[in-house]
GROMACS .gro file of C-alpha atoms in nm:
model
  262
    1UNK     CA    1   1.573   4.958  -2.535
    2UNK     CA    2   1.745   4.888  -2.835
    3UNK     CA    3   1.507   4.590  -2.911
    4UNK     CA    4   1.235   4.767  -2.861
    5UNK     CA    5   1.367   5.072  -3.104
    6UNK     CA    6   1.435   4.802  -3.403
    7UNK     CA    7   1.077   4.653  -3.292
    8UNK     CA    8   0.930   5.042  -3.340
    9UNK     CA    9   1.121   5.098  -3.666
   10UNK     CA   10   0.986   4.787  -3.820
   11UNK     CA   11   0.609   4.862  -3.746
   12UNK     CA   12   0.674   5.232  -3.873
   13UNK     CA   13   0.826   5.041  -4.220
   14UNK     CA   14   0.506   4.823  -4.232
   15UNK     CA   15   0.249   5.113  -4.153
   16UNK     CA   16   0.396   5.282  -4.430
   17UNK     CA   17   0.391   4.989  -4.660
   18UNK     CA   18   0.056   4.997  -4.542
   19UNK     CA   19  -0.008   5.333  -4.621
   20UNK     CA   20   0.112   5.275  -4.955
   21UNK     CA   21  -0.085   4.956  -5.051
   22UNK     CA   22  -0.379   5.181  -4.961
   23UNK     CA   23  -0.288   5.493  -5.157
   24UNK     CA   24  -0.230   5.238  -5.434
   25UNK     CA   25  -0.587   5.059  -5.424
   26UNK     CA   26  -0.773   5.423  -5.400
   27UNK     CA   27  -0.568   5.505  -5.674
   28UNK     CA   28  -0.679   5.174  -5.894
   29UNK     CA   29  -1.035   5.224  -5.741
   30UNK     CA   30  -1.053   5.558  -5.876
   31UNK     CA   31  -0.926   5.511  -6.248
   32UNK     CA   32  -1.169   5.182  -6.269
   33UNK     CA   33  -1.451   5.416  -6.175
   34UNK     CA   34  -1.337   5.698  -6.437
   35UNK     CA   35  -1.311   5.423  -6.676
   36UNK     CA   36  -1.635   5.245  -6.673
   37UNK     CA   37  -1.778   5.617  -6.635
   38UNK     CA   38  -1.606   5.747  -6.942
   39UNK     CA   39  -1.653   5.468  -7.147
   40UNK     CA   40  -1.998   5.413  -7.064
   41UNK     CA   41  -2.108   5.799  -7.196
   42UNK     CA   42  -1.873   5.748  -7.502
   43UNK     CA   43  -2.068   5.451  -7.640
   44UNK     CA   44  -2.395   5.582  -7.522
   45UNK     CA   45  -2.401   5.873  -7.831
   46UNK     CA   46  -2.291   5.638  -8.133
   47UNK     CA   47  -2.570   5.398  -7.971
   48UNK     CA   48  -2.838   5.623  -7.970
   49UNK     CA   49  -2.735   5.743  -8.350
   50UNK     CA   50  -2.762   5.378  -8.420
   51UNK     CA   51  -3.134   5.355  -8.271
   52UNK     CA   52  -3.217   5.664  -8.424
   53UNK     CA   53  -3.079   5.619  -8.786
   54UNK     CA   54  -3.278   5.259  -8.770
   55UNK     CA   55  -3.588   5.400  -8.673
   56UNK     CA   56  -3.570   5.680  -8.933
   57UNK     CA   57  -3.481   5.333  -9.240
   58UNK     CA   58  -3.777   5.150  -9.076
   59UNK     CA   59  -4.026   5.477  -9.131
   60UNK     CA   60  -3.848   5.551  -9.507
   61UNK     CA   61  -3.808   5.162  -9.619
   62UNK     CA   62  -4.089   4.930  -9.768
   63UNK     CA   63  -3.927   4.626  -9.798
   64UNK     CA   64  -4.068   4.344  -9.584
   65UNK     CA   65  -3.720   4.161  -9.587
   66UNK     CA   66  -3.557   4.470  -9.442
   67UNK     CA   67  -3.747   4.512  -9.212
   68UNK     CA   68  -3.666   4.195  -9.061
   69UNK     CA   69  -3.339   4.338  -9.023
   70UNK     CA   70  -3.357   4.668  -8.909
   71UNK     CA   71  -3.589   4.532  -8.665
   72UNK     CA   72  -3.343   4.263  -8.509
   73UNK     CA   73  -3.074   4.559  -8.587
   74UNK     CA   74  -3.282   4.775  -8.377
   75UNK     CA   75  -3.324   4.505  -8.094
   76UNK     CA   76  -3.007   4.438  -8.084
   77UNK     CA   77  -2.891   4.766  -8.035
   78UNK     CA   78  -3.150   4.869  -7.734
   79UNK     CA   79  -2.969   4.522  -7.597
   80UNK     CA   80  -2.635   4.670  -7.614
   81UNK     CA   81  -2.723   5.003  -7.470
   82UNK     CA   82  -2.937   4.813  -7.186
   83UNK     CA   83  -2.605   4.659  -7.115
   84UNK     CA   84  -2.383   4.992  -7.152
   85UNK     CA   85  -2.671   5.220  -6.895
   86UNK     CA   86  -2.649   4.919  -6.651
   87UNK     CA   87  -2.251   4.929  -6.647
   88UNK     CA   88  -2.275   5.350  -6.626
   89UNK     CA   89  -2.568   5.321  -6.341
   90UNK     CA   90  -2.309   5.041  -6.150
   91UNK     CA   91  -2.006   5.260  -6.149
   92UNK     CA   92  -2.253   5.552  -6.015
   93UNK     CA   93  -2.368   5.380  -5.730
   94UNK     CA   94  -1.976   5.250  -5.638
   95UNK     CA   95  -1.900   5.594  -5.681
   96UNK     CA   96  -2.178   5.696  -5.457
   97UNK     CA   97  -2.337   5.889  -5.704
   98UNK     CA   98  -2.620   5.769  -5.797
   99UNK     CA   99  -2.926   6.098  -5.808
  100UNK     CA  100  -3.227   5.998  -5.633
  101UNK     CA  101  -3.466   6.223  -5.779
  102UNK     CA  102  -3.805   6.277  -5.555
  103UNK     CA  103  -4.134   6.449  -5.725
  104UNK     CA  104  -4.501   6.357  -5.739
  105UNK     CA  105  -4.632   6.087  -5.969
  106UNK     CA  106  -4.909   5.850  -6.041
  107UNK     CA  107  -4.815   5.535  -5.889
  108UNK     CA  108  -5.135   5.345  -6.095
  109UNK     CA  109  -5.105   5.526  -6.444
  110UNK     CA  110  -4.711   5.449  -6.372
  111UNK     CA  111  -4.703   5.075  -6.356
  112UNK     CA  112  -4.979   5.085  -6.637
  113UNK     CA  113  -4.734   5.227  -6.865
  114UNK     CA  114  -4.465   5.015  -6.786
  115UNK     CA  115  -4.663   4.655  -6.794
  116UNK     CA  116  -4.796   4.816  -7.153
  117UNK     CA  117  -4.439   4.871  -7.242
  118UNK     CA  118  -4.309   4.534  -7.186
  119UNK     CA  119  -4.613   4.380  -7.287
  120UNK     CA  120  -4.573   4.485  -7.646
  121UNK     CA  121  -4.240   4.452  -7.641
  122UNK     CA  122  -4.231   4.099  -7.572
  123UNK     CA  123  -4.244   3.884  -7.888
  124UNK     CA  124  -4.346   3.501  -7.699
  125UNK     CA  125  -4.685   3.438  -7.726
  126UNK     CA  126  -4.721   3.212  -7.482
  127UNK     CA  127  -4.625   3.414  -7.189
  128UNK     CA  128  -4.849   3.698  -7.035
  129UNK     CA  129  -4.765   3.988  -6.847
  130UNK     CA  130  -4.993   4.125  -6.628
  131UNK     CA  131  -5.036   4.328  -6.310
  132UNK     CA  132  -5.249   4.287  -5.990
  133UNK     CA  133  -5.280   4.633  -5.874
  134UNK     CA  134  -5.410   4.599  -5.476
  135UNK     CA  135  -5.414   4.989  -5.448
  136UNK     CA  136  -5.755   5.085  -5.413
  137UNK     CA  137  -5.652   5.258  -5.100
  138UNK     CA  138  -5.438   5.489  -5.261
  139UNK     CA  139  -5.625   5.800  -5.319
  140UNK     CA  140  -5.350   6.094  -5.376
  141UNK     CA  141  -4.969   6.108  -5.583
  142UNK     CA  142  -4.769   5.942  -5.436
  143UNK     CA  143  -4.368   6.120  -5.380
  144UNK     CA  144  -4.018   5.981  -5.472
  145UNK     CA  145  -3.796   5.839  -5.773
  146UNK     CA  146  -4.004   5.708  -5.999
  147UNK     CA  147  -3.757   5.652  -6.281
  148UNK     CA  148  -3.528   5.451  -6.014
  149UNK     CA  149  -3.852   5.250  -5.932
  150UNK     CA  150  -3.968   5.172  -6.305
  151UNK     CA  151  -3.540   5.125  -6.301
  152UNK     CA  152  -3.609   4.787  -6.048
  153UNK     CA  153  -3.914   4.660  -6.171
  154UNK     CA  154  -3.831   4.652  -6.547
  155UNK     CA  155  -3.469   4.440  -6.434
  156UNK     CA  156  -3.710   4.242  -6.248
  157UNK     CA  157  -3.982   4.201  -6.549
  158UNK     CA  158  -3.688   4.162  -6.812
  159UNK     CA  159  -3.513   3.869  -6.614
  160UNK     CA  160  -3.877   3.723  -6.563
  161UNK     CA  161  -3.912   3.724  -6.972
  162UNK     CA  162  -3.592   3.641  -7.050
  163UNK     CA  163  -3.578   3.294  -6.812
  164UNK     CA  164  -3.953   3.229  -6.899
  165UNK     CA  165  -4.102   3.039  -7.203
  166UNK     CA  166  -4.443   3.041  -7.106
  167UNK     CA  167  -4.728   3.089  -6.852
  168UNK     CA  168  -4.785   3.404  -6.670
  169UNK     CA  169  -4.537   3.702  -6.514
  170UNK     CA  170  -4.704   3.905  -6.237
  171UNK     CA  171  -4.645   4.224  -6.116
  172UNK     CA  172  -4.847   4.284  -5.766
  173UNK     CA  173  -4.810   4.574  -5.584
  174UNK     CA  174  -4.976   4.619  -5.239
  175UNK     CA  175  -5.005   4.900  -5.006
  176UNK     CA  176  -4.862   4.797  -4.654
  177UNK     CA  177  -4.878   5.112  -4.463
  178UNK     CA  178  -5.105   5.438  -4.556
  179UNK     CA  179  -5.180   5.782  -4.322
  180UNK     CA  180  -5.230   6.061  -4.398
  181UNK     CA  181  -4.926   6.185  -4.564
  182UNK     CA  182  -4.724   5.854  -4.598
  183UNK     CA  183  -4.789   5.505  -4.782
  184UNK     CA  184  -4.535   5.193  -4.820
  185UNK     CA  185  -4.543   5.010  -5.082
  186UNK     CA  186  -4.485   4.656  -5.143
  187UNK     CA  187  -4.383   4.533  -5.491
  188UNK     CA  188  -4.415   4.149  -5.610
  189UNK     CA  189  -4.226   4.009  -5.963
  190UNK     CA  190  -4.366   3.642  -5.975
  191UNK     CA  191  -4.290   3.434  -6.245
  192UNK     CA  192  -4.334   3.036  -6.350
  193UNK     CA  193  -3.956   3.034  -6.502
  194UNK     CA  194  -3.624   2.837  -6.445
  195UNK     CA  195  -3.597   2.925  -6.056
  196UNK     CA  196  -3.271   2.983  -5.902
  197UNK     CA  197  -3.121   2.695  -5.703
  198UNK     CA  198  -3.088   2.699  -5.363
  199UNK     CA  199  -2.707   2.711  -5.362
  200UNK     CA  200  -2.746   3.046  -5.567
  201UNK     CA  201  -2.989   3.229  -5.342
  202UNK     CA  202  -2.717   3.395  -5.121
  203UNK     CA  203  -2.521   3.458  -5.429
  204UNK     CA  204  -2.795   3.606  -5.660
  205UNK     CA  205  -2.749   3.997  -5.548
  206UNK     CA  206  -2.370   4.003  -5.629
  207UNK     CA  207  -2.199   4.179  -5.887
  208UNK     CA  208  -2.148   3.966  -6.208
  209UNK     CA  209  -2.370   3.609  -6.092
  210UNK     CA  210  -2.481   3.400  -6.296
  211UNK     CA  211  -2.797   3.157  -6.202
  212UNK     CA  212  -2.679   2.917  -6.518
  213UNK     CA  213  -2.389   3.064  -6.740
  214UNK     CA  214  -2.526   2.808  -7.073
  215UNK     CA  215  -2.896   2.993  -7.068
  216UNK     CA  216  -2.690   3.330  -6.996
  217UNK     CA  217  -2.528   3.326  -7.286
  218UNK     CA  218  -2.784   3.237  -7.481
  219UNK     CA  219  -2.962   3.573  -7.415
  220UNK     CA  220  -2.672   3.797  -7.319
  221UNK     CA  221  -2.679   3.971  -6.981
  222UNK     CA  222  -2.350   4.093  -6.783
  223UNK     CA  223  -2.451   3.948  -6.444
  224UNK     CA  224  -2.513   4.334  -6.280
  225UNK     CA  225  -2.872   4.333  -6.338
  226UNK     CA  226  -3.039   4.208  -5.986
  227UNK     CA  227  -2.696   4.347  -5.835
  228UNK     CA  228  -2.770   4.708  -5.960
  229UNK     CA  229  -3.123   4.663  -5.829
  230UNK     CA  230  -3.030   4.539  -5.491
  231UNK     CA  231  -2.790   4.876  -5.454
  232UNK     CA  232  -3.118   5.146  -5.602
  233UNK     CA  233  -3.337   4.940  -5.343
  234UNK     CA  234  -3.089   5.012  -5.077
  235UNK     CA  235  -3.033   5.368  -5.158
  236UNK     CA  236  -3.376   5.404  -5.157
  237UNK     CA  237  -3.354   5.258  -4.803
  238UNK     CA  238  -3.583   4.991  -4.922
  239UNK     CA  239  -3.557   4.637  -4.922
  240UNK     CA  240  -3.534   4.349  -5.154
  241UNK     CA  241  -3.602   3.959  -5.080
  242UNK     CA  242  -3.660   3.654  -5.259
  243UNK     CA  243  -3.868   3.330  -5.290
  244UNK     CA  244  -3.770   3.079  -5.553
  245UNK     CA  245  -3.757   2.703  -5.616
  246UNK     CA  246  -3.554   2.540  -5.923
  247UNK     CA  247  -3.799   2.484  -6.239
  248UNK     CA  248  -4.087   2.622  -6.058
  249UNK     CA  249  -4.041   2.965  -6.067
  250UNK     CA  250  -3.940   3.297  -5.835
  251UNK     CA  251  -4.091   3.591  -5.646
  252UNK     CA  252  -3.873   3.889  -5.617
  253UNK     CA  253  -4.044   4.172  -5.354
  254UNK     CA  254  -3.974   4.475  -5.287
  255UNK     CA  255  -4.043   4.726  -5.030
  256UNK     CA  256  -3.973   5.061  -5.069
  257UNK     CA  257  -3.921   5.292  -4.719
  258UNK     CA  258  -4.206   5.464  -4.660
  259UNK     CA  259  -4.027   5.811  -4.645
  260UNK     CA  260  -3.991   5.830  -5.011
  261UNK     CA  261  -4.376   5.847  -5.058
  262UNK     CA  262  -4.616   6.098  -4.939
   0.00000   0.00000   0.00000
């Protein structure tokens, strides 16, 4: 009996240890999150002022040399802010609170917009973005998040740029299920780029990896990008997959649960 007393106190000692480690890491977990989340909304206002007052110098100003840099000033800054609304987004969805807004939209005009957007944006001239839309079935709105949606495809578009000198970046989207009231969707992001290597494929969807830390650096990412779009997907109760071979290129595809469109 007495053995078995000692034996009894020391597993009480070590489930309160226990307890305490635990307390301790929710505790940690918690300030991290209020962190990132207060940090991320603090440099969000002087980085829109930044935007803002550039825009205004670029309207007022007449100075070809200037403008150069106001408009690398103004780059640079929509970089920055990319990288402070990914960080924000991130600590949302470890947080678990992440809104997934549903309402009707125009899947077609949608995508239009967004391939425009990132068409003009891009300043290579030997790369092409384009879209094969295969939705000719799709006769009605469709219904779900359509800013989380345009959220995954332009991370997907962006990294497709960014690790692509030339050739052509396609965006197809096909319809794999349509009634009545309900389509799925299936979204493509194939590019000619870098490719990942096969050792990174597993890796690729984690927080923070890197498919070559040199080229990284070069054009400034923090690693969360394909990480925060493998966490939307999933929230969305989607899936996300990829195809990819080194210095050939990579497919990303998504497909979004058909529940979220009507």
């Amino acid at each position: 009996y007495a053995r078995k007393e000692e034996h009894n106190k020391s597993l009480l000692l070590k489930n309160k240890e226990v307890t305490i480690a635990k307390d301790k890491a929710l505790k940690a977990a918690k300030a991290k999150e209020n962190f990132l989340s207060t940090m991320s909304h603090e440099l969000r206002t002087p980085m829109n002022a930044i935007i803002g007052i550039t825009n205004i110098l670029l309207d007022e100003n007449k100075c070809d040399n200037q403008k150069i840099h106001l408009n690398n000033l103004k780059f640079s800054s929509k970089g920055l802010l990319h990288v402070i609304n990914e960080v924000l987004d991130f600590s949302k969805i470890e947080a678990a609170k992440l809104q997934i807004i549903k309402k009707e939209f125009n899947l077609q005009e949608n995508l239009d917009c967004l391939i425009n957007s990132l068409r003009y944006g891009s300043a290579n001239n030997n790369l092409k973005v384009i879209q094969d839309q295969q939705l000719a079935g799709l006769k009605h709105l469709v219904f779900g998040d359509n800013k989380r949606v345009n959220q995954i495809l332009t991370n997907l578009l962006g990294n497709a740029i960014k690790f692509t000198s030339e050739g052509c970046i396609v965006l197809r989207t096909k319809i794999e299920e349509n009634t009545d009231n309900r389509v799925q969707i299936v979204f493509e992001v194939e590019d000619p780029g870098i490719g990942i290597p096969s050792d990174k494929l597993e890796s690729i969807f984690e927080s923070f990896s890197q498919v070559n830390n040199e080229i990284n650096r070069i054009h400034q990412g923090t690693g969360l990008g394909l990480a925060l779009c493998k966490k939307i997907v999933l929230s969305l109760e989607g899936e996300i997959f990829l195809t990819s071979e080194e210095n050939k290129g990579s497919t990303f595809f998504i497909e979004i649960d058909k529940k979220y469109f009507k």
